[in-house]
Amino acid sequence: MNHPRARIAAAVFATAGMLLLSACGSGDRSAAGDATATSAADPAKAEIVAAAQQRIDQALRTTADDIQKPPTEPFDPGTKKVMVISCSQAAAACAAESAAVVEAAELAGWTPSPILDSEFRADKVAGFVNEAINQKYDAIVYASANPNDIVDTARAAADAGIVQVAFNNPVGDALKDAVIQVTPDNVQRGHLIGDWIITQSNCKGTVQVYDDPAYPVSTLQVHSVVEQLQQCGDSIEMDSTDIATSDLAKPGPPFWTAALAQNPRGSMDFAVTPYDSVSAPMARTAADQGREDVKITGFDGAPENVKLIASGEQAVSVTSPFGYLGYVAIDQAARRMAGLPLYDATAVPARLVTADNAASFPNFWEPEGFDYKAMFAGIWGKK
């Protein structure tokens, strides 16, 4: 029987839930225009705002030099067969991650499967993994698909000798010894959004927080936003709502249409979303209703969302070098099979996407001056 979520998910959910509950007190609402709560009148809050701005400025200066990189000694990755499982090809980040993994596998001389679309469904992920076992694949890369939802099946794959890599999803305790983790710094990603809200709000206002508890990465990021905002105390009021990927197929989506109706102009300042696949329809719905008063944040910096940020319909997002990380996923799997030590690739830094720099991120973050494809070609002896 597959466990619905690994222990890391439960732990993150519990922590996030406590944070959100403590943040959503019953005290009086502090609207963004309340001059009595300005950071200028509160030196402690002024320091919080200044520190948040410093972290944002540092993140805006992040370059390829700050990215975790592999050892450059060449090795032979061999000739292997790898299954590529996408969380959903309808999600731009998942599609980009999957394409990068396929490209990297081909460069390494491996044979990748067609990209398998799990459509955000754990049963489909489990079915694909069982196929990998039966068809004797050497490796599986989960491109934002969640192995924590299929612990028993993933462990069966490990017992069959299949090397597994979770790309952009934290690995729970139940799979720590069975699945390699390759991720952006998801805590930093959440902190950046929290810092941005702090600087934009002057440490006061109202925030609607949305989380998708089916994905540990989403909860970890949203939890990290809340963690930053709690520095402001009760001058930032937060309400939280759990959503599901099934909501995305509905106009609005309905939870957002309801939130706009229940929170008239001036009563909701920010909306934090778990990923850009939901930020985009929310931004369009808000624009259609003339609700430019609500600033919508996101995660991933998908091309559609970057355009919405440039036009002012979405406020901000955070993006990561998913192309590079796709190559890292194959490299780590190859190193495991070659008996080589792995390197840390669980805290790759992110970039904040704003209206000012949106033009620099047409396809997520491709770090300037970093030819990672040539680097891996050299490492794998393919030059």
C-alpha positions as a Python dict, from the first residue, in 0.01 Angstrom:
ca = {
    (1, 'M'): (0, 0, 0),
    (2, 'N'): (140, 338, -98),
    (3, 'H'): (152, 602, 174),
    (4, 'P'): (-22, 923, 60),
    (5, 'R'): (270, 1142, 167),
    (6, 'A'): (614, 1089, 311),
    (7, 'R'): (708, 1210, 657),
    (8, 'I'): (875, 1524, 529),
    (9, 'A'): (543, 1633, 383),
    (10, 'A'): (362, 1575, 711),
    (11, 'A'): (627, 1760, 904),
    (12, 'V'): (627, 2054, 667),
    (13, 'F'): (247, 2063, 659),
    (14, 'A'): (229, 2059, 1039),
    (15, 'T'): (485, 2335, 1075),
    (16, 'A'): (325, 2544, 803),
    (17, 'G'): (-15, 2491, 957),
    (18, 'M'): (103, 2611, 1297),
    (19, 'L'): (265, 2915, 1140),
    (20, 'L'): (-45, 3003, 945),
    (21, 'L'): (-276, 2951, 1241),
    (22, 'S'): (-61, 3168, 1463),
    (23, 'A'): (-48, 3432, 1190),
    (24, 'C'): (-424, 3431, 1138),
    (25, 'G'): (-526, 3569, 1474),
    (26, 'S'): (-855, 3729, 1557),
    (27, 'G'): (-706, 4076, 1616),
    (28, 'D'): (-814, 4389, 1435),
    (29, 'R'): (-716, 4411, 1068),
    (30, 'S'): (-424, 4644, 998),
    (31, 'A'): (-491, 4785, 652),
    (32, 'A'): (-201, 4890, 432),
    (33, 'G'): (-302, 5252, 471),
    (34, 'D'): (-299, 5256, 852),
    (35, 'A'): (-46, 5528, 928),
    (36, 'T'): (-28, 5434, 1295),
    (37, 'A'): (147, 5107, 1202),
    (38, 'T'): (404, 5242, 959),
    (39, 'S'): (758, 5116, 991),
    (40, 'A'): (873, 5477, 1004),
    (41, 'A'): (704, 5501, 1346),
    (42, 'D'): (845, 5164, 1454),
    (43, 'P'): (1226, 5138, 1441),
    (44, 'A'): (1215, 4757, 1479),
    (45, 'K'): (995, 4723, 1172),
    (46, 'A'): (1212, 4969, 984),
    (47, 'E'): (1506, 4736, 1047),
    (48, 'I'): (1304, 4437, 924),
    (49, 'V'): (1216, 4621, 602),
    (50, 'A'): (1576, 4731, 548),
    (51, 'A'): (1709, 4377, 603),
    (52, 'A'): (1451, 4236, 360),
    (53, 'Q'): (1557, 4489, 98),
    (54, 'Q'): (1922, 4392, 145),
    (55, 'R'): (1840, 4025, 83),
    (56, 'I'): (1643, 4116, -229),
    (57, 'D'): (1928, 4330, -359),
    (58, 'Q'): (2170, 4044, -302),
    (59, 'A'): (1941, 3797, -483),
    (60, 'L'): (1910, 4035, -777),
    (61, 'R'): (2290, 4022, -806),
    (62, 'T'): (2301, 3641, -809),
    (63, 'T'): (2502, 3501, -1101),
    (64, 'A'): (2624, 3166, -1228),
    (65, 'D'): (2917, 3196, -986),
    (66, 'D'): (2673, 3137, -699),
    (67, 'I'): (2532, 2812, -838),
    (68, 'Q'): (2629, 2474, -692),
    (69, 'K'): (2838, 2286, -950),
    (70, 'P'): (2968, 1931, -993),
    (71, 'P'): (3328, 1813, -974),
    (72, 'T'): (3474, 1854, -1323),
    (73, 'E'): (3686, 1537, -1338),
    (74, 'P'): (3567, 1338, -1642),
    (75, 'F'): (3396, 1001, -1601),
    (76, 'D'): (3209, 761, -1826),
    (77, 'P'): (2831, 775, -1764),
    (78, 'G'): (2786, 449, -1952),
    (79, 'T'): (2490, 358, -2169),
    (80, 'K'): (2174, 359, -1964),
    (81, 'K'): (1797, 375, -2000),
    (82, 'V'): (1616, 646, -1802),
    (83, 'M'): (1244, 703, -1747),
    (84, 'V'): (1134, 1068, -1731),
    (85, 'I'): (811, 1133, -1536),
    (86, 'S'): (661, 1482, -1554),
    (87, 'C'): (429, 1615, -1284),
    (88, 'S'): (214, 1756, -1567),
    (89, 'Q'): (299, 1867, -1916),
    (90, 'A'): (30, 2131, -1875),
    (91, 'A'): (256, 2302, -1618),
    (92, 'A'): (532, 2500, -1787),
    (93, 'A'): (793, 2431, -1519),
    (94, 'C'): (731, 2055, -1526),
    (95, 'A'): (749, 2053, -1905),
    (96, 'A'): (1074, 2252, -1905),
    (97, 'E'): (1229, 2029, -1640),
    (98, 'S'): (1135, 1715, -1833),
    (99, 'A'): (1272, 1851, -2161),
    (100, 'A'): (1603, 1939, -1992),
    (101, 'V'): (1633, 1587, -1849),
    (102, 'V'): (1571, 1430, -2191),
    (103, 'E'): (1827, 1660, -2354),
    (104, 'A'): (2085, 1581, -2087),
    (105, 'A'): (2024, 1207, -2112),
    (106, 'E'): (2079, 1215, -2486),
    (107, 'L'): (2403, 1412, -2446),
    (108, 'A'): (2524, 1156, -2191),
    (109, 'G'): (2460, 877, -2441),
    (110, 'W'): (2159, 742, -2255),
    (111, 'T'): (1821, 640, -2394),
    (112, 'P'): (1540, 844, -2236),
    (113, 'S'): (1179, 735, -2239),
    (114, 'P'): (921, 962, -2396),
    (115, 'I'): (820, 1222, -2138),
    (116, 'L'): (549, 1052, -1931),
    (117, 'D'): (275, 1290, -1817),
    (118, 'S'): (144, 1197, -1472),
    (119, 'E'): (-119, 1474, -1488),
    (120, 'F'): (-67, 1556, -1118),
    (121, 'R'): (-187, 1204, -1028),
    (122, 'A'): (-2, 979, -785),
    (123, 'D'): (-159, 666, -932),
    (124, 'K'): (-12, 752, -1271),
    (125, 'V'): (332, 808, -1119),
    (126, 'A'): (309, 468, -948),
    (127, 'G'): (201, 305, -1273),
    (128, 'F'): (496, 450, -1461),
    (129, 'V'): (738, 337, -1191),
    (130, 'N'): (599, -16, -1209),
    (131, 'E'): (658, -5, -1584),
    (132, 'A'): (1017, 101, -1519),
    (133, 'I'): (1062, -199, -1290),
    (134, 'N'): (909, -441, -1541),
    (135, 'Q'): (1101, -296, -1835),
    (136, 'K'): (1429, -291, -1640),
    (137, 'Y'): (1507, 78, -1661),
    (138, 'D'): (1834, 187, -1504),
    (139, 'A'): (1710, 521, -1372),
    (140, 'I'): (1399, 730, -1311),
    (141, 'V'): (1387, 1110, -1291),
    (142, 'Y'): (1075, 1260, -1133),
    (143, 'A'): (1040, 1607, -1290),
    (144, 'S'): (843, 1769, -1007),
    (145, 'A'): (640, 1447, -990),
    (146, 'N'): (623, 1344, -626),
    (147, 'P'): (781, 1013, -521),
    (148, 'N'): (676, 1082, -161),
    (149, 'D'): (321, 994, -268),
    (150, 'I'): (426, 642, -376),
    (151, 'V'): (672, 535, -107),
    (152, 'D'): (618, 160, -142),
    (153, 'T'): (643, 166, -520),
    (154, 'A'): (952, 388, -513),
    (155, 'R'): (1113, 154, -262),
    (156, 'A'): (1031, -141, -489),
    (157, 'A'): (1211, 40, -771),
    (158, 'A'): (1512, 94, -546),
    (159, 'D'): (1508, -275, -452),
    (160, 'A'): (1512, -352, -826),
    (161, 'G'): (1835, -152, -857),
    (162, 'I'): (1681, 153, -1025),
    (163, 'V'): (1852, 483, -942),
    (164, 'Q'): (1589, 752, -877),
    (165, 'V'): (1620, 1131, -875),
    (166, 'A'): (1359, 1374, -742),
    (167, 'F'): (1397, 1693, -943),
    (168, 'N'): (1241, 1994, -766),
    (169, 'N'): (1074, 1803, -484),
    (170, 'P'): (1210, 1750, -131),
    (171, 'V'): (1263, 1384, -46),
    (172, 'G'): (1096, 1254, 269),
    (173, 'D'): (1265, 1045, 536),
    (174, 'A'): (1105, 728, 403),
    (175, 'L'): (1296, 766, 75),
    (176, 'K'): (1618, 940, 181),
    (177, 'D'): (1824, 630, 106),
    (178, 'A'): (1639, 548, -215),
    (179, 'V'): (1592, 877, -404),
    (180, 'I'): (1851, 1145, -484),
    (181, 'Q'): (1732, 1503, -437),
    (182, 'V'): (1810, 1778, -689),
    (183, 'T'): (1636, 2105, -607),
    (184, 'P'): (1655, 2480, -606),
    (185, 'D'): (1686, 2642, -264),
    (186, 'N'): (1314, 2625, -196),
    (187, 'V'): (1346, 2795, 142),
    (188, 'Q'): (1527, 3088, -19),
    (189, 'R'): (1258, 3103, -288),
    (190, 'G'): (990, 3141, -21),
    (191, 'H'): (1195, 3390, 177),
    (192, 'L'): (1241, 3606, -134),
    (193, 'I'): (865, 3633, -183),
    (194, 'G'): (821, 3711, 187),
    (195, 'D'): (1094, 3975, 172),
    (196, 'W'): (936, 4130, -136),
    (197, 'I'): (599, 4159, 41),
    (198, 'I'): (770, 4311, 346),
    (199, 'T'): (938, 4579, 136),
    (200, 'Q'): (627, 4653, -70),
    (201, 'S'): (394, 4669, 232),
    (202, 'N'): (629, 4840, 476),
    (203, 'C'): (566, 4545, 707),
    (204, 'K'): (187, 4585, 723),
    (205, 'G'): (-122, 4478, 534),
    (206, 'T'): (-334, 4173, 455),
    (207, 'V'): (-215, 3859, 278),
    (208, 'Q'): (-419, 3569, 141),
    (209, 'V'): (-198, 3258, 141),
    (210, 'Y'): (-270, 2961, -87),
    (211, 'D'): (-98, 2623, -53),
    (212, 'D'): (-121, 2292, -237),
    (213, 'P'): (-46, 2031, 32),
    (214, 'A'): (-14, 1754, -229),
    (215, 'Y'): (333, 1886, -313),
    (216, 'P'): (599, 1914, -40),
    (217, 'V'): (791, 2169, -246),
    (218, 'S'): (486, 2396, -256),
    (219, 'T'): (426, 2372, 117),
    (220, 'L'): (794, 2427, 194),
    (221, 'Q'): (799, 2743, -16),
    (222, 'V'): (470, 2879, 118),
    (223, 'H'): (579, 2799, 474),
    (224, 'S'): (897, 2998, 407),
    (225, 'V'): (694, 3299, 290),
    (226, 'V'): (488, 3289, 609),
    (227, 'E'): (804, 3252, 817),
    (228, 'Q'): (940, 3577, 677),
    (229, 'L'): (614, 3766, 714),
    (230, 'Q'): (582, 3668, 1078),
    (231, 'Q'): (874, 3898, 1153),
    (232, 'C'): (627, 4185, 1113),
    (233, 'G'): (402, 4054, 1389),
    (234, 'D'): (31, 4128, 1382),
    (235, 'S'): (72, 4428, 1152),
    (236, 'I'): (55, 4173, 869),
    (237, 'E'): (-264, 3968, 881),
    (238, 'M'): (-267, 3634, 699),
    (239, 'D'): (-547, 3398, 604),
    (240, 'S'): (-472, 3058, 451),
    (241, 'T'): (-654, 2831, 207),
    (242, 'D'): (-552, 2491, 71),
    (243, 'I'): (-608, 2434, -299),
    (244, 'A'): (-572, 2138, -535),
    (245, 'T'): (-444, 2106, -890),
    (246, 'S'): (-794, 1999, -994),
    (247, 'D'): (-905, 2357, -923),
    (248, 'L'): (-691, 2484, -1211),
    (249, 'A'): (-923, 2345, -1477),
    (250, 'K'): (-1212, 2560, -1352),
    (251, 'P'): (-1268, 2926, -1446),
    (252, 'G'): (-1142, 3174, -1191),
    (253, 'P'): (-1034, 2943, -1028),
    (254, 'P'): (-1346, 2932, -806),
    (255, 'F'): (-1159, 2983, -477),
    (256, 'W'): (-1008, 3303, -619),
    (257, 'T'): (-1334, 3436, -760),
    (258, 'A'): (-1486, 3382, -415),
    (259, 'A'): (-1194, 3555, -242),
    (260, 'L'): (-1227, 3861, -465),
    (261, 'A'): (-1600, 3878, -393),
    (262, 'Q'): (-1549, 3839, -18),
    (263, 'N'): (-1263, 4091, -1),
    (264, 'P'): (-1360, 4417, -172),
    (265, 'R'): (-1107, 4669, -294),
    (266, 'G'): (-870, 4778, -20),
    (267, 'S'): (-925, 4478, 207),
    (268, 'M'): (-676, 4233, 51),
    (269, 'D'): (-328, 4354, -41),
    (270, 'F'): (-137, 4042, -149),
    (271, 'A'): (-211, 3687, -266),
    (272, 'V'): (62, 3425, -224),
    (273, 'T'): (30, 3124, -455),
    (274, 'P'): (214, 2789, -447),
    (275, 'Y'): (313, 2790, -815),
    (276, 'D'): (274, 2993, -1131),
    (277, 'S'): (26, 2751, -1289),
    (278, 'V'): (-234, 2902, -1055),
    (279, 'S'): (-86, 3254, -1047),
    (280, 'A'): (-161, 3302, -1418),
    (281, 'P'): (-539, 3243, -1411),
    (282, 'M'): (-565, 3435, -1085),
    (283, 'A'): (-383, 3733, -1238),
    (284, 'R'): (-606, 3730, -1546),
    (285, 'T'): (-923, 3707, -1336),
    (286, 'A'): (-811, 3995, -1113),
    (287, 'A'): (-728, 4205, -1419),
    (288, 'D'): (-1067, 4129, -1575),
    (289, 'Q'): (-1235, 4252, -1256),
    (290, 'G'): (-1019, 4563, -1232),
    (291, 'R'): (-860, 4442, -909),
    (292, 'E'): (-513, 4586, -957),
    (293, 'D'): (-515, 4656, -582),
    (294, 'V'): (-422, 4291, -511),
    (295, 'K'): (-60, 4200, -581),
    (296, 'I'): (-27, 3835, -685),
    (297, 'T'): (297, 3645, -630),
    (298, 'G'): (412, 3314, -775),
    (299, 'F'): (685, 3056, -799),
    (300, 'D'): (885, 2932, -1102),
    (301, 'G'): (878, 3228, -1341),
    (302, 'A'): (706, 3041, -1624),
    (303, 'P'): (712, 3226, -1959),
    (304, 'E'): (339, 3307, -1946),
    (305, 'N'): (378, 3451, -1597),
    (306, 'V'): (683, 3655, -1691),
    (307, 'K'): (469, 3822, -1959),
    (308, 'L'): (199, 3890, -1699),
    (309, 'I'): (461, 4042, -1470),
    (310, 'A'): (589, 4263, -1752),
    (311, 'S'): (233, 4382, -1818),
    (312, 'G'): (163, 4445, -1449),
    (313, 'E'): (-107, 4179, -1412),
    (314, 'Q'): (107, 3961, -1186),
    (315, 'A'): (336, 4132, -938),
    (316, 'V'): (635, 3903, -896),
    (317, 'S'): (767, 3548, -917),
    (318, 'V'): (1082, 3353, -836),
    (319, 'T'): (1265, 3151, -1099),
    (320, 'S'): (1544, 2894, -1097),
    (321, 'P'): (1786, 2743, -1354),
    (322, 'F'): (1570, 2442, -1438),
    (323, 'G'): (1766, 2368, -1756),
    (324, 'Y'): (2088, 2333, -1559),
    (325, 'L'): (1917, 2126, -1289),
    (326, 'G'): (1791, 1881, -1552),
    (327, 'Y'): (2153, 1811, -1643),
    (328, 'V'): (2243, 1781, -1275),
    (329, 'A'): (1970, 1517, -1233),
    (330, 'I'): (2126, 1298, -1503),
    (331, 'D'): (2477, 1366, -1373),
    (332, 'Q'): (2388, 1262, -1019),
    (333, 'A'): (2220, 942, -1141),
    (334, 'A'): (2524, 862, -1357),
    (335, 'R'): (2761, 920, -1065),
    (336, 'R'): (2557, 690, -841),
    (337, 'M'): (2572, 413, -1102),
    (338, 'A'): (2944, 471, -1159),
    (339, 'G'): (3011, 438, -787),
    (340, 'L'): (3123, 800, -755),
    (341, 'P'): (3036, 1028, -463),
    (342, 'L'): (2746, 1268, -512),
    (343, 'Y'): (2765, 1643, -457),
    (344, 'D'): (2516, 1876, -293),
    (345, 'A'): (2260, 2005, -542),
    (346, 'T'): (1978, 2085, -301),
    (347, 'A'): (2024, 2460, -258),
    (348, 'V'): (2069, 2609, -605),
    (349, 'P'): (1990, 2982, -572),
    (350, 'A'): (1693, 3159, -729),
    (351, 'R'): (1625, 3491, -898),
    (352, 'L'): (1340, 3730, -826),
    (353, 'V'): (1140, 3824, -1136),
    (354, 'T'): (987, 4173, -1133),
    (355, 'A'): (851, 4411, -1396),
    (356, 'D'): (1195, 4574, -1406),
    (357, 'N'): (1387, 4260, -1506),
    (358, 'A'): (1119, 4039, -1665),
    (359, 'A'): (1277, 4071, -2009),
    (360, 'S'): (1582, 3883, -1877),
    (361, 'F'): (1381, 3565, -1812),
    (362, 'P'): (1206, 3457, -2134),
    (363, 'N'): (1254, 3088, -2049),
    (364, 'F'): (1306, 3061, -1673),
    (365, 'W'): (1661, 3146, -1560),
    (366, 'E'): (1941, 3061, -1801),
    (367, 'P'): (2243, 3203, -1614),
    (368, 'E'): (2438, 3443, -1833),
    (369, 'G'): (2783, 3323, -1937),
    (370, 'F'): (2733, 2972, -1797),
    (371, 'D'): (2765, 2708, -2071),
    (372, 'Y'): (2662, 2418, -1851),
    (373, 'K'): (2592, 2196, -2151),
    (374, 'A'): (2954, 2221, -2263),
    (375, 'M'): (3064, 2166, -1903),
    (376, 'F'): (2869, 1842, -1874),
    (377, 'A'): (2979, 1730, -2220),
    (378, 'G'): (3337, 1758, -2096),
    (379, 'I'): (3261, 1577, -1771),
    (380, 'W'): (3092, 1293, -1958),
    (381, 'G'): (3364, 1269, -2222),
    (382, 'K'): (3131, 1375, -2503),
    (383, 'K'): (3331, 1666, -2647),
}
